[in-house]
Each structure stands twice: as C-alpha cells, then as structure tokens.
Short mmCIF file of C-alpha atoms and ligand atoms in Angstrom, two decimals:
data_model
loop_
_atom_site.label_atom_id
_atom_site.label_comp_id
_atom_site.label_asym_id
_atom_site.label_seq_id
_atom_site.Cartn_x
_atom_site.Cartn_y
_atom_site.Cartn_z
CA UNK P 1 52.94 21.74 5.99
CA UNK P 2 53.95 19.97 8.99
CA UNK P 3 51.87 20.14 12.10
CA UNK P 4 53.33 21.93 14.91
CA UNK P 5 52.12 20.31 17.92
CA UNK P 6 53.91 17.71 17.20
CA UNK P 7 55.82 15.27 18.27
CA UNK P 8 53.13 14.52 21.28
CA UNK P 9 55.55 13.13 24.00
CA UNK P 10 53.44 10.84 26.36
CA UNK P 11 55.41 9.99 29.72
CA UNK P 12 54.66 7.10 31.83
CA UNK P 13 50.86 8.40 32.15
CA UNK P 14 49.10 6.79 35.01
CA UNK P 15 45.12 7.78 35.40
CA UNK P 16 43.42 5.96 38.30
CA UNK P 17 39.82 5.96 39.67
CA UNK P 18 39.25 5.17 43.17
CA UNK P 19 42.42 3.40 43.51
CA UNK P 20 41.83 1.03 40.41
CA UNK P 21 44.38 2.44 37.56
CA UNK P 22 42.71 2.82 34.11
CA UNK P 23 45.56 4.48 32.09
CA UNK P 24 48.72 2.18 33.41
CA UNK P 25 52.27 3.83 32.74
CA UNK P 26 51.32 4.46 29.25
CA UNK P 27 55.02 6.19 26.50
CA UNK P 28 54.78 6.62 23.30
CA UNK P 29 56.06 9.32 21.19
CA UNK P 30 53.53 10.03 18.03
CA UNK P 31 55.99 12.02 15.78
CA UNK P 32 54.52 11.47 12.47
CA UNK P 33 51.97 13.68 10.76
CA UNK P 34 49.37 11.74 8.92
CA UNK P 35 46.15 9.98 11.18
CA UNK P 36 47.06 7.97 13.85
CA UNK P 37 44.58 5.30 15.02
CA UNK P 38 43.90 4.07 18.04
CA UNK P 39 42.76 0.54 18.49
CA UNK P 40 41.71 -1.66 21.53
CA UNK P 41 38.49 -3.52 23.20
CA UNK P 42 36.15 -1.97 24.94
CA UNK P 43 37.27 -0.73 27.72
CA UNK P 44 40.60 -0.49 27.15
CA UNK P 45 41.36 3.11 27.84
CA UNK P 46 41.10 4.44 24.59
CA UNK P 47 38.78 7.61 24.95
CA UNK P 48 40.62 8.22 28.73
CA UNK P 49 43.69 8.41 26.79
CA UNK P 50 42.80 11.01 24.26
CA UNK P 51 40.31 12.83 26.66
CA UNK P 52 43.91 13.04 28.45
CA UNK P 53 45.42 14.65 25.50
CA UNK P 54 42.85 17.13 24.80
CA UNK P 55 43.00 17.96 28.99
CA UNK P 56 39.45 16.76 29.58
CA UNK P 57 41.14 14.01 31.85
CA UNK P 58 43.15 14.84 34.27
CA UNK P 59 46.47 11.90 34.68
CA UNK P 60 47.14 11.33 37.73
CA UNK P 61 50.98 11.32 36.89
CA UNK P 62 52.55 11.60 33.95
CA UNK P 63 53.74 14.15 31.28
CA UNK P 64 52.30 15.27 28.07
CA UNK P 65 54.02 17.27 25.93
CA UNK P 66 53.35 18.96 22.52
CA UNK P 67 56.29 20.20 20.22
CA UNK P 68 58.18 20.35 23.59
CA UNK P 69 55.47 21.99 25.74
CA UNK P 70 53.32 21.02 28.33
CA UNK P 71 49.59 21.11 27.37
CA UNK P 72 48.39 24.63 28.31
CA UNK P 73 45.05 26.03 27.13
CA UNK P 74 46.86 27.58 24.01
CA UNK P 75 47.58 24.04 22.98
CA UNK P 76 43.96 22.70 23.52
CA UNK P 77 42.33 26.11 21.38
CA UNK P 78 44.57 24.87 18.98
CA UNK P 79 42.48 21.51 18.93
CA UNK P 80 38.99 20.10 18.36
CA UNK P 81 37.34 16.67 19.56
CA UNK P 82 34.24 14.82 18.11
CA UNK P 83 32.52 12.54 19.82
CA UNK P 84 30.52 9.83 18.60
CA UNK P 85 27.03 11.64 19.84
CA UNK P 86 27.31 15.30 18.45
CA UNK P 87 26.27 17.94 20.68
CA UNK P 88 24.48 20.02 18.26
CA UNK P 89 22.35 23.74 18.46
CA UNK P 90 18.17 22.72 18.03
CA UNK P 91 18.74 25.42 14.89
CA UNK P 92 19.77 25.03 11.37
CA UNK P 93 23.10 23.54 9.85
CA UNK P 94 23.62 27.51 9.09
CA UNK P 95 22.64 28.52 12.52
CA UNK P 96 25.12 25.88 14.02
CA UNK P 97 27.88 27.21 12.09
CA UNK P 98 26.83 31.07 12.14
CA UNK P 99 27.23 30.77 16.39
CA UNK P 100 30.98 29.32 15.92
CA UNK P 101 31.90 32.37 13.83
CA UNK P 102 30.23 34.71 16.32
CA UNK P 103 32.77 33.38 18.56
CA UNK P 104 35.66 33.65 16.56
CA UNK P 105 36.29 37.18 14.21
CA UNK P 106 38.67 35.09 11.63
CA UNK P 107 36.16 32.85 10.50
CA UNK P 108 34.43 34.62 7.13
CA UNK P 109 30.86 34.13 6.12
CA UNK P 110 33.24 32.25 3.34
CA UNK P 111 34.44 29.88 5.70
CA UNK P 112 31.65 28.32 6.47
CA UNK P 113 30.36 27.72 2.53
CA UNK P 114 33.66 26.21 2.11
CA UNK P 115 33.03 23.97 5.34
CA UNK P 116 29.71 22.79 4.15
CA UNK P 117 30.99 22.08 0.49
CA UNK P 118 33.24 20.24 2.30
CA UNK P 119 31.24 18.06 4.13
CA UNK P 120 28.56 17.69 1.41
CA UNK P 121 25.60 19.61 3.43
CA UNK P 122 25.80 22.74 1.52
CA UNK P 123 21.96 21.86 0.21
CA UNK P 124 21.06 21.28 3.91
CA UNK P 125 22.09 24.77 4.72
CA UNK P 126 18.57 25.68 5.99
CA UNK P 127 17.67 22.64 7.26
CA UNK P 128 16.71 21.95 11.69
CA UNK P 129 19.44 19.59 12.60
CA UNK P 130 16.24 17.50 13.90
CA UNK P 131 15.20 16.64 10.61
CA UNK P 132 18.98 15.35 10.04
CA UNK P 133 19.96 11.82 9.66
CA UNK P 134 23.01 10.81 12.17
CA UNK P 135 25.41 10.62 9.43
CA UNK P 136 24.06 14.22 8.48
CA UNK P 137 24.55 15.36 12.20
CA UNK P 138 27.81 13.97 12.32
CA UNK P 139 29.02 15.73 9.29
CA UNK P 140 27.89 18.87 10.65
CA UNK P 141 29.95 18.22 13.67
CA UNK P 142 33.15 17.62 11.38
CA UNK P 143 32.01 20.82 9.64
CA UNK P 144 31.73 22.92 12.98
CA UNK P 145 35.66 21.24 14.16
CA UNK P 146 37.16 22.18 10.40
CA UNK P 147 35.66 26.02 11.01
CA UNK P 148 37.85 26.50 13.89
CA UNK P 149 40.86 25.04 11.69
CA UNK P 150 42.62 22.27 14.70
CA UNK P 151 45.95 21.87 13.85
CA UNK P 152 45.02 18.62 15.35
CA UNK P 153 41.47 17.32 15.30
CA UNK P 154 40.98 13.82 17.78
CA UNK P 155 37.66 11.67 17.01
CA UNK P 156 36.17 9.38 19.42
CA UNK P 157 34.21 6.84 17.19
CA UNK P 158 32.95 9.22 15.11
CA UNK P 159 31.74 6.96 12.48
CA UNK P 160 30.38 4.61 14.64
CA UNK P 161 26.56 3.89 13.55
CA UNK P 162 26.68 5.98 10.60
CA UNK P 163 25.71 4.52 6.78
CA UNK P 164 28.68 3.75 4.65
CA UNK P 165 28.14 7.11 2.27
CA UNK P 166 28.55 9.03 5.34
CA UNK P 167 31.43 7.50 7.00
CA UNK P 168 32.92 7.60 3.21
CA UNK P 169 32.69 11.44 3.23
CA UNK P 170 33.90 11.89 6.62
CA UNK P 171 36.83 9.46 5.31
CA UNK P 172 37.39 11.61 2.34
CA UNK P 173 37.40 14.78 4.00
CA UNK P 174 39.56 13.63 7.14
CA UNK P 175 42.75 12.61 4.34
CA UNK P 176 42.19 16.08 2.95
CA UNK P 177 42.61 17.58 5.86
CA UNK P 178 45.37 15.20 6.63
CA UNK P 179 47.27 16.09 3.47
CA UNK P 180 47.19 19.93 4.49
CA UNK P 181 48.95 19.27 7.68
CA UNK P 182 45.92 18.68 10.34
CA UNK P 183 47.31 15.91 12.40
CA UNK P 184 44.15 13.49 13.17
CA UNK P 185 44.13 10.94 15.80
CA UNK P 186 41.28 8.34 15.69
CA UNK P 187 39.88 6.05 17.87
CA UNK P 188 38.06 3.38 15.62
CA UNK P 189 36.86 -0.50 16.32
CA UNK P 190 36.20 -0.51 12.11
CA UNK P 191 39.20 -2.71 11.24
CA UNK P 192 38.48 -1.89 7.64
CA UNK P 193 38.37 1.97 8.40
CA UNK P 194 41.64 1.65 9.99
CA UNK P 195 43.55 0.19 7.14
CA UNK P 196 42.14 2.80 4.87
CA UNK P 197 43.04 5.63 7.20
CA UNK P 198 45.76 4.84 9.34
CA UNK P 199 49.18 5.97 8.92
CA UNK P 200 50.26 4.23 12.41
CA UNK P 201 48.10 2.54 14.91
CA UNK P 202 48.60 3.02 18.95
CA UNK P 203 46.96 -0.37 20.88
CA UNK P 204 45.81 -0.35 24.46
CA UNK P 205 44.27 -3.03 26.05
CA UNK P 206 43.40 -2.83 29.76
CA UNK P 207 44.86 0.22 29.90
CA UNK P 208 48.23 -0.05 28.65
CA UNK P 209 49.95 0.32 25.54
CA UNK P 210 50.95 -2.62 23.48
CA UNK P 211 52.19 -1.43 20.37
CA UNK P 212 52.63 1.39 18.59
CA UNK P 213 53.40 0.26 15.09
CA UNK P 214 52.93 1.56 11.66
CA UNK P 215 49.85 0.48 10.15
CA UNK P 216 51.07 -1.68 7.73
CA UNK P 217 53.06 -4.00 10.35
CA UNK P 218 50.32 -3.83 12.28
CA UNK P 219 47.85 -5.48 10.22
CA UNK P 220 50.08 -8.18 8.99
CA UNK P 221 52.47 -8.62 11.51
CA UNK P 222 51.61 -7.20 15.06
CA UNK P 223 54.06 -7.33 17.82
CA UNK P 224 52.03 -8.10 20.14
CA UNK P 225 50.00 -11.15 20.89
CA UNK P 226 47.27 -9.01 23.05
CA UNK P 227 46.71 -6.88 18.85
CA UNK P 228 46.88 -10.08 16.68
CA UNK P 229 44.25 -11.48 19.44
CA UNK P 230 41.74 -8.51 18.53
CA UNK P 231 42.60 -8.76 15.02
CA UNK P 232 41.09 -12.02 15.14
CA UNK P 233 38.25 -10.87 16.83
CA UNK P 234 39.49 -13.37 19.74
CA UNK P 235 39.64 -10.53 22.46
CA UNK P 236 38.60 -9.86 25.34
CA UNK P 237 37.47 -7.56 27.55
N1 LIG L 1 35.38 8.64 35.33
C1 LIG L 1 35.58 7.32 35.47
N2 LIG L 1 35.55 6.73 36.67
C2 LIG L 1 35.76 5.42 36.82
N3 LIG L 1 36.00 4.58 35.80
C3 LIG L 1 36.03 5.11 34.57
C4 LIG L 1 35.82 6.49 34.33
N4 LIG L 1 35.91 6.71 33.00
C5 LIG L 1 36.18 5.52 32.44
N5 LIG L 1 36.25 4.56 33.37
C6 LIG L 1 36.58 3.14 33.15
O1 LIG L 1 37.86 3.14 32.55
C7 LIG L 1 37.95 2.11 31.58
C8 LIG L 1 38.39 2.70 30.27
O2 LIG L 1 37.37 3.53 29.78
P1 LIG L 1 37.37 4.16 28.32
O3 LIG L 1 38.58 5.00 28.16
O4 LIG L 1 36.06 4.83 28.13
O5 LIG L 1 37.50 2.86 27.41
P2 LIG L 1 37.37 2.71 25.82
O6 LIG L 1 37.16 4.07 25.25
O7 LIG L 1 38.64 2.07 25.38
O8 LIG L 1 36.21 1.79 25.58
C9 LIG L 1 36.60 1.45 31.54
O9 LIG L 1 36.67 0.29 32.34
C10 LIG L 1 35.67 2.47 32.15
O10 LIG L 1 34.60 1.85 32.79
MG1 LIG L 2 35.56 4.90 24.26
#
C-alpha cells in the first residue's frame, strides 16, 4: 500500500525571521514511499523545514503540496510528529494511551495492546511514565503516534540520547511501519542510523537544500561538496 499524501511537492519555500531567511528557496519533490532522512548541521533548517510540513511553521512564501493539495488541516490529522523530548501525561503508559482513544472512537481497547506489543512496553502497561527510562518514554511516544495510524509520521531526533536497545526497537518498528505504507521522514545526525534506515536522504545546510539523493549515492558518492564535508565530520556550522 502506497501512501497517499504523497508525492510532497515543496516550491521555492522561503521562511525568514526578522528579515534574516532561515528556509532559503528550498524544491524538492519526495515521491518515494519508504523513510526519507533528513541530514544537515546544526542549524541548518532541518526541524523549520519539517515543522513547515506538518504546518507548525508558517513559510513565508512558498507552496507545499500533498498528492496535489495544499496542506489543509485534513492533511495534518492525517499526520503525527515526535519530537526528541516527549510531551507525555504524569499517568501510566495505559493512561497515556487510554486519553488518545478517548479522543478518537476508531481506536479499540485492541489497538492499543497491539501498540504496546509493538513497541515492547506491554509489561510497562501500569507503570507512571516517571519511573520510565528516556528510551522507555520515547517508545511510548512512538506508541501514542502509531494509535492514531499517520499515513505519514515525521521524527525530529527522536533517537537522539536514547541507549542502543531502544533506538533498535524504534528502528525495527519504524521499517514495519514503513513496509505497510506509513511514509516516515526523519531528521537524524546518527550517520549509522541513516544508512540503516534511509531510503533517500534530503541535505540542508544553512538553510538550503543541497541534495536530495538516494541513500546509497549519498553515502558513497554525494553531489555535493557542502554533504561529503559533513560526512567527514568536516562541517560547519
Ligand atoms: N522562531 C525562530 N526565530 C528565529 N530564528 C529561529 C527560529 N527558529 C529557528 N531559528 C533559527 O533558524 C535556524 C534553523 O533552525 P532549526 O530548523 O531548528 O535547525 P536544525 O533543526 O537544522 O538544527 C537556526 O539558526 C535557528 O536558530
Ligand atoms: Mg532541529
């Protein structure tokens, strides 16, 4: 199954603050279903541009389409965004999942076992998302996004800080949902995360776009000087 928000048709996006441009004339076209990655410094525009995407940023100029239409609120219900800090209920892993469903009458008191299986929490049901470790909290917040079932799910460093079991269960359960059609877009700094993941890889430095390239290519032969720079850990703020 194919997800049908796409292609995402970005149009010379511009995004400036106080007169000093932070997203410059940024096109690309992300057809492809799979996880895209987005790579850059710090700094480089990266969470602007998919805060844009999700409508939490408003462009200044520019177009953004999905499948053809302009992003409406229909298009953003249809998607979820983690962040690399969870904003999380002071109640149970249960509780946290039982107020999303109150919310929403399709999701089934099965939905959220299946959720939990999938994240590997189900034995943490009962437990206060205090006594969670961050990996643990940041599972929870994958669990909560997969509940509402995004056709396309965006993740602002979500792995960032989090032990390797963790970020290898998040892994696993992001290519499942991959493989049944969730388009995932990532923004990652984990060079070795992004060559497990990464289907193609969009590069912004200073706010522009350098290269959008499939993943392969763009780990052994980037267009770009400003994306084999950062490859070599040479770049740059
Ligand atoms: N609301 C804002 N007002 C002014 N500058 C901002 C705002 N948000 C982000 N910036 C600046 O825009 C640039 C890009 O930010 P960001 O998208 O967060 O970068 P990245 O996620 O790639 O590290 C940074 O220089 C940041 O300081
Ligand atoms: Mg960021």
């Amino acid at each position: 199954m194919r997800c049908a928000l796409l292609p995402i048709q970005i149009d010379r996006l511009w995004l400036k603050a106080r007169h000093k441009p932070l997203l410059r004339d940024i096109s690309v076209t992300i057809k492809g279903d799979g996880i895209t990655v987005i790579m850059g410094p710090n700094g480089a525009g990266k969470s602007l541009f998919i805060r844009c995407l999700h409508g939490l940023s408003q462009p200044d100029s520019g177009a953004i389409n999905f499948a053809g239409t302009p992003l409406n609120s229909d298009i953003r219900q249809r998607q979820a965004l983690m962040f690399q800090k969870p904003i999380l209920l002071k109640r149970t892993v249960q509780q946290n999942l039982a107020f999303v469903q109150s919310l929403r009458a399709d999701i089934l008191m099965a939905d959220i076992e299946r959720v939990l299986e999938q994240v590997g929490l189900r034995h943490l049901a009962k437990q206060p998302v205090k006594q969670l470790s961050g990996g643990e909290q940041q599972r929870l917040a994958l669990a909560r996004a997969l509940l509402l079932r995004p056709e396309m799910l965006f993740l602002d460093e979500a792995c960032a800080n989090l032990d390797p079991a963790s970020v290898g269960q998040i892994e696993s359960v992001l290519l499942e949902a991959s493989n049944r059609g969730q388009k995932i877009i990532l923004i990652t700094h984990d060079i070795a995360q992004a060559k497990r993941l990464a289907d193609d890889i969009v590069f912004l430095h200073h706010g522009q776009l350098w290269e959008h390239s499939p993943a392969d290519r763009f780990f052994t032969r980037p267009a770009s000087e400003q994306a084999q720079a950062y490859l070599d850990g040479q770049i740059l703020i």
